[in-house]
Coordinates of C-alpha atoms in Angstrom, one line a residue:
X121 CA 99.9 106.4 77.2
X122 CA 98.0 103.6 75.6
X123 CA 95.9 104.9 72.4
X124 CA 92.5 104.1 74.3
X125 CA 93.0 106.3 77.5
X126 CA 91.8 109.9 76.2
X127 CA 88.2 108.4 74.0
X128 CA 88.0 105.4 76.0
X129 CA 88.6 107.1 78.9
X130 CA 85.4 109.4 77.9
X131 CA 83.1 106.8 77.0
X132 CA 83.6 104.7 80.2
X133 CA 82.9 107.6 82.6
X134 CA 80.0 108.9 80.7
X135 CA 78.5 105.2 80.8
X136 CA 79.4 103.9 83.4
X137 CA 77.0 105.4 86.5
X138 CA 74.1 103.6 85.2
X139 CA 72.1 101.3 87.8
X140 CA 69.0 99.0 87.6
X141 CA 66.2 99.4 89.8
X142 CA 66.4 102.8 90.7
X143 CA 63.3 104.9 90.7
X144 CA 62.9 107.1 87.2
X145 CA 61.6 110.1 85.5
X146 CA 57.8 110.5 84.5
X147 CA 59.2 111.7 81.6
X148 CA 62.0 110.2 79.0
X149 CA 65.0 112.3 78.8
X150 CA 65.6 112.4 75.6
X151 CA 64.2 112.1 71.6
X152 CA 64.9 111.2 68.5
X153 CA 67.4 113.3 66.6
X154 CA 69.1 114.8 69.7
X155 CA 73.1 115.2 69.1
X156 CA 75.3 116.1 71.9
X157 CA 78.9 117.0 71.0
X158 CA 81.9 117.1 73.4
X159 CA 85.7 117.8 73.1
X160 CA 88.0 116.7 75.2
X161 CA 91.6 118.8 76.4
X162 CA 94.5 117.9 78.3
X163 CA 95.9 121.1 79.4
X164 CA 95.7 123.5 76.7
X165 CA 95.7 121.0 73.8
X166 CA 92.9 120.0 72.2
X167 CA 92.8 115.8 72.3
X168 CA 89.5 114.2 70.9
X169 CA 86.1 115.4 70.3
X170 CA 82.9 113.0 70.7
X171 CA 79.0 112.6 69.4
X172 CA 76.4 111.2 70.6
X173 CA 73.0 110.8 68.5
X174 CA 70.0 109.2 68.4
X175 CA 68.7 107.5 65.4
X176 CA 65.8 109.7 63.8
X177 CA 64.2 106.4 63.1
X178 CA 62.9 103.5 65.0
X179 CA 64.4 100.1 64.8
X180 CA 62.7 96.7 65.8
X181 CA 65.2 94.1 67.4
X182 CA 64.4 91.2 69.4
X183 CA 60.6 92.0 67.8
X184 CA 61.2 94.8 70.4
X185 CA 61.0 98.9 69.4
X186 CA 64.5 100.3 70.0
X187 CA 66.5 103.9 69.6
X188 CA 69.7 103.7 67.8
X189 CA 72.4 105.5 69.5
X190 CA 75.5 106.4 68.5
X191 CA 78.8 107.5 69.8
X192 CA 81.8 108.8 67.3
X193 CA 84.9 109.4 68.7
X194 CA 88.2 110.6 67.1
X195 CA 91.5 112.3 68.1
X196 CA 92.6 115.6 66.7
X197 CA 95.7 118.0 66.2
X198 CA 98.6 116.8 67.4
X199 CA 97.0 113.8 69.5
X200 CA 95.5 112.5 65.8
X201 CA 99.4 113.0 64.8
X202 CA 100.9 110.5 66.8
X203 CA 98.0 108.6 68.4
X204 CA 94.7 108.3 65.6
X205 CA 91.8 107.5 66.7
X206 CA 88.5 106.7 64.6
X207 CA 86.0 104.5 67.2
X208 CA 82.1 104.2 66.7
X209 CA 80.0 102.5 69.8
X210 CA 76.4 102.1 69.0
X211 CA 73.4 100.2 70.9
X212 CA 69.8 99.3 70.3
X213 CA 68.0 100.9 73.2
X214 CA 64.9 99.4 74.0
X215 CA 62.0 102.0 74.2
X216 CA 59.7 100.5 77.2
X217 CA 62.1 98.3 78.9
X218 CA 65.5 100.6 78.8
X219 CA 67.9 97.9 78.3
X220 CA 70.1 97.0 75.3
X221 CA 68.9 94.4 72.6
X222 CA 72.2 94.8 70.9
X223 CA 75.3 96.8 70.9
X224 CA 78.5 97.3 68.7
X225 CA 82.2 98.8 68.6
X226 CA 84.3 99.1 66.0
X227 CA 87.6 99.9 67.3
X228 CA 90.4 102.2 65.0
X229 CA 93.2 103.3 67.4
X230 CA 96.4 103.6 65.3
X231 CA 97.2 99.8 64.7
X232 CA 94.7 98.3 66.6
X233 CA 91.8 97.6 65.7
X234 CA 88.0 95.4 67.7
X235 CA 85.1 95.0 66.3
X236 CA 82.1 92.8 68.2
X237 CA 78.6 93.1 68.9
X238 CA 76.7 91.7 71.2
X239 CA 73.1 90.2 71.1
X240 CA 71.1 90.2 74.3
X241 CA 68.6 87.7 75.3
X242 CA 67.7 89.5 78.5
X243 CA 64.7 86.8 79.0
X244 CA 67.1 84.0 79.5
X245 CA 69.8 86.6 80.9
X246 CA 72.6 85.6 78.5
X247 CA 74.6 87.4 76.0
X248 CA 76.0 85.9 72.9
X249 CA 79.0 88.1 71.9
X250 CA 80.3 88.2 67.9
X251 CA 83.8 88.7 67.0
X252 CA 84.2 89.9 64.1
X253 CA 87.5 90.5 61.7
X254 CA 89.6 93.3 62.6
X255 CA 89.4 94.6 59.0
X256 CA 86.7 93.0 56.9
X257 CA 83.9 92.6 60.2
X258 CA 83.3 89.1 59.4
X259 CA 82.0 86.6 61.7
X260 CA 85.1 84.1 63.2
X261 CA 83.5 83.5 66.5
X262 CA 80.8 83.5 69.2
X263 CA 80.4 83.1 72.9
X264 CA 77.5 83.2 75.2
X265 CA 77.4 84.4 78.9
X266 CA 75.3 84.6 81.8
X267 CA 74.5 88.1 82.5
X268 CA 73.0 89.9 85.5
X269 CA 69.4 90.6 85.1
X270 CA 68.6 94.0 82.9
X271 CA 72.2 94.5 82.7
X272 CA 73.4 98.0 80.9
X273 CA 75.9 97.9 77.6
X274 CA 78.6 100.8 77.7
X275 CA 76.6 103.4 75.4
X276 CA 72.9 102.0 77.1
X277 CA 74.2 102.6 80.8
X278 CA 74.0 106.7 80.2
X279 CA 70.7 106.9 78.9
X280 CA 69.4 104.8 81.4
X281 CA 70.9 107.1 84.0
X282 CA 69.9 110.2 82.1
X283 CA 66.3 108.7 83.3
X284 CA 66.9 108.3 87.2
X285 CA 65.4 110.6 88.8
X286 CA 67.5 112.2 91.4
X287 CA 65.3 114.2 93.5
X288 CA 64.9 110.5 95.4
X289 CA 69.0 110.2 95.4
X290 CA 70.7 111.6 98.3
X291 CA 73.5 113.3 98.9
X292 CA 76.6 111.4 99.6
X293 CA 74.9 108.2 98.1
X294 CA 76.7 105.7 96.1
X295 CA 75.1 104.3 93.0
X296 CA 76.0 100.7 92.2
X297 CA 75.6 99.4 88.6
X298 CA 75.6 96.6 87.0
X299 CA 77.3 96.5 83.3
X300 CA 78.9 93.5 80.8
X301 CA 81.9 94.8 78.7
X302 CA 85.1 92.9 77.4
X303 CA 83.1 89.3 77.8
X304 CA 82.6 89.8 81.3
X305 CA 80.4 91.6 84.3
X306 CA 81.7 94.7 85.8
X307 CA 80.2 95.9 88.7
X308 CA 80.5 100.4 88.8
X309 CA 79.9 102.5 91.7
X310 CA 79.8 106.1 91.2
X311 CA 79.0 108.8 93.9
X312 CA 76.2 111.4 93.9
X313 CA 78.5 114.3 95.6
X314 CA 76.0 117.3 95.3
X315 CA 74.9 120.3 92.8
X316 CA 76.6 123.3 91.2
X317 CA 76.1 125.7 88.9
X318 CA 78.7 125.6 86.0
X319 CA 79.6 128.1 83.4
X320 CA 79.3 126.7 79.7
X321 CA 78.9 127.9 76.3
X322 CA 75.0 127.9 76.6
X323 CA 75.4 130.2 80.3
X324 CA 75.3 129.0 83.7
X325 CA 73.4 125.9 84.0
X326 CA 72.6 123.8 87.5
X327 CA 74.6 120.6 87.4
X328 CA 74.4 117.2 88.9
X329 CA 78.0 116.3 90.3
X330 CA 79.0 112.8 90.4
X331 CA 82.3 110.9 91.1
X332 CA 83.0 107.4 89.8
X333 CA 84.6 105.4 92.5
X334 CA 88.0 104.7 90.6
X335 CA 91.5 103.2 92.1
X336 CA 94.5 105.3 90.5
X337 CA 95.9 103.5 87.7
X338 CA 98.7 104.1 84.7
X339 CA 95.9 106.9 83.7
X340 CA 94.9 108.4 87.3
X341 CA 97.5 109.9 89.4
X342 CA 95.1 109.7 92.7
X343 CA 91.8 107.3 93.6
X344 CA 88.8 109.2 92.6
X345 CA 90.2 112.0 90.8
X346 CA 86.9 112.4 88.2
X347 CA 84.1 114.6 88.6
X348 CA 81.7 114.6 86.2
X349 CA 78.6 117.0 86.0
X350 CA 75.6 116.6 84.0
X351 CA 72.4 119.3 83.6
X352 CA 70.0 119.0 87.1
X353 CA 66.9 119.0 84.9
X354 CA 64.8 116.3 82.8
X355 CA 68.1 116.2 80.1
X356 CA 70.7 115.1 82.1
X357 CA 73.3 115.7 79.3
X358 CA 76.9 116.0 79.9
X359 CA 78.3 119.5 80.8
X360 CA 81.9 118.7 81.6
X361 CA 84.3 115.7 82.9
X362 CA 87.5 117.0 85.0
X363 CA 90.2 114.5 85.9
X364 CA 94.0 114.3 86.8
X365 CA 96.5 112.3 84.6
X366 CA 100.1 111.5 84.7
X367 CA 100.1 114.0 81.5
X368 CA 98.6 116.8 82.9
X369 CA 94.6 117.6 83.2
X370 CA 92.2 115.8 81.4
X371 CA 88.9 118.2 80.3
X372 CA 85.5 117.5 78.7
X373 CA 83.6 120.4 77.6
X374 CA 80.2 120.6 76.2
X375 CA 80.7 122.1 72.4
X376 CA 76.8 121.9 70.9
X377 CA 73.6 120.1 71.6
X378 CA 70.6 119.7 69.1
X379 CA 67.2 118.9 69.4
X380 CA 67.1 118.3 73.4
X381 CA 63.4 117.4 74.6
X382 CA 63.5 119.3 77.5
X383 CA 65.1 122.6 78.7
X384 CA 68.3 123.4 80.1
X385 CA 68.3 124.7 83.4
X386 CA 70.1 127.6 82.8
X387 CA 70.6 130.5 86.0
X388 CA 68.9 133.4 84.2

């Protein structure tokens, strides 16, 4: 199994049911200082564990006001053993317009190792993308691409969908996105299957369920196979990812949240 299945694996599903032009919250879904942490299983063995924060502080780029967000991803136990993983994925949110002025990865997976970031100029729709050395992170070369308009970066595309509102999303519906990752466009679709009520470490909270529309692949034994809830309320954080691999079940639990604007919608 390739070293970027389990984290990458996480970040792609969390990010990638984001869409453009679809009718949003009154209210922004999140605030500086939240931290949302995850950890990820695959059967009974504890594989990865993941944050996402937002910057306390706020950061002008492109002359525009931005959140910094980050996500921090490693491997642990016996998965850090054999298959290490440090990553860090980070983007410059823009605060009125919810699109990315920048974003940045910098990619430690045993050997391997990516680091870029990518400077949008969403008034001209292009993107100029920065690769950098593998191990010092200096500049060796750029190249620019046409991008679809108010298109999402990988970290970006949740928060934006953390803002949709849902009540106007039906049942059944299929959410189409538009994102740009690995120096090209990449259309998404994810499905809005229904609601449940899920039993975390915080009590029983009323979820979202959604499936990414995914063909099977050296990861996914069957088309389709992730479900992925998030809270029904104003937060839309991440409660829990289930999927089937070749290795056995992959799981995404919700481990601790911090400084959430809104309130959970917990069954009392």
């Amino acid at each position: 199994m390739k070293k970027t299945y389990i984290i990458g694996c996480l970040f792609f599903l969390l990010t990638s049911a984001y869409g453009q032009g679809y009718q949003l919250s009154k209210e922004t879904p999140f605030q500086p200082g939240e931290k949302i942490e995850l950890k990820a299983s695959v059967g009974f063995i504890r594989a990865a564990e993941a944050t996402f924060s937002v910057s306390d502080v706020i950061y002008t780029i492109n002359n525009k006001p931005t959140w910094k967000i980050d996500i921090n991803a490693k491997t642990v136990g016996v998965f850090d053993f054999f298959s290490s993983v440090r990553d860090n994925w980070g983007t410059y949110y823009d605060t009125t317009q919810l699109v990315p002025q920048q974003f940045y990865r910098y990619i430690k997976e045993g050997r391997f190792r990516k680091n870029e970031i990518l400077y949008f100029d969403h008034k001209n729709d292009k993107v100029t993308v920065a690769k950098l050395h593998k191990e010092t992170r200096r500049l060796e070369k750029t190249f620019e691409h046409n991008i679809p308009h108010n298109v999402q970066d990988m970290v970006s595309g949740y928060y934006y969908l953390r803002a949709i509102d849902f009540s106007k999303i039906k049942e059944g519906e299929v959410i189409t996105i538009n994102t740009f990752f690995d120096d090209k466009e990449k259309p998404f679709k994810v499905k809005f299957v229904g609601r449940e009520v899920i039993d975390t470490k915080y009590g029983n909270i009323k979820a979202i369920v959604l499936v990414p529309m995914m063909k099977k692949d050296s990861l996914f034994v069957e088309d389709n196979t992730l479900k992925v809830w998030l809270s029904d309320d104003l937060n839309k954080i991440p409660l829990k990812f289930q999927a089937k691999i070749y290795v056995g079940y992959l799981s995404v639990e919700l481990l601790n949240i911090e400084n959430l604007k809104h309130p959970l919608a917990i069954v009392e």
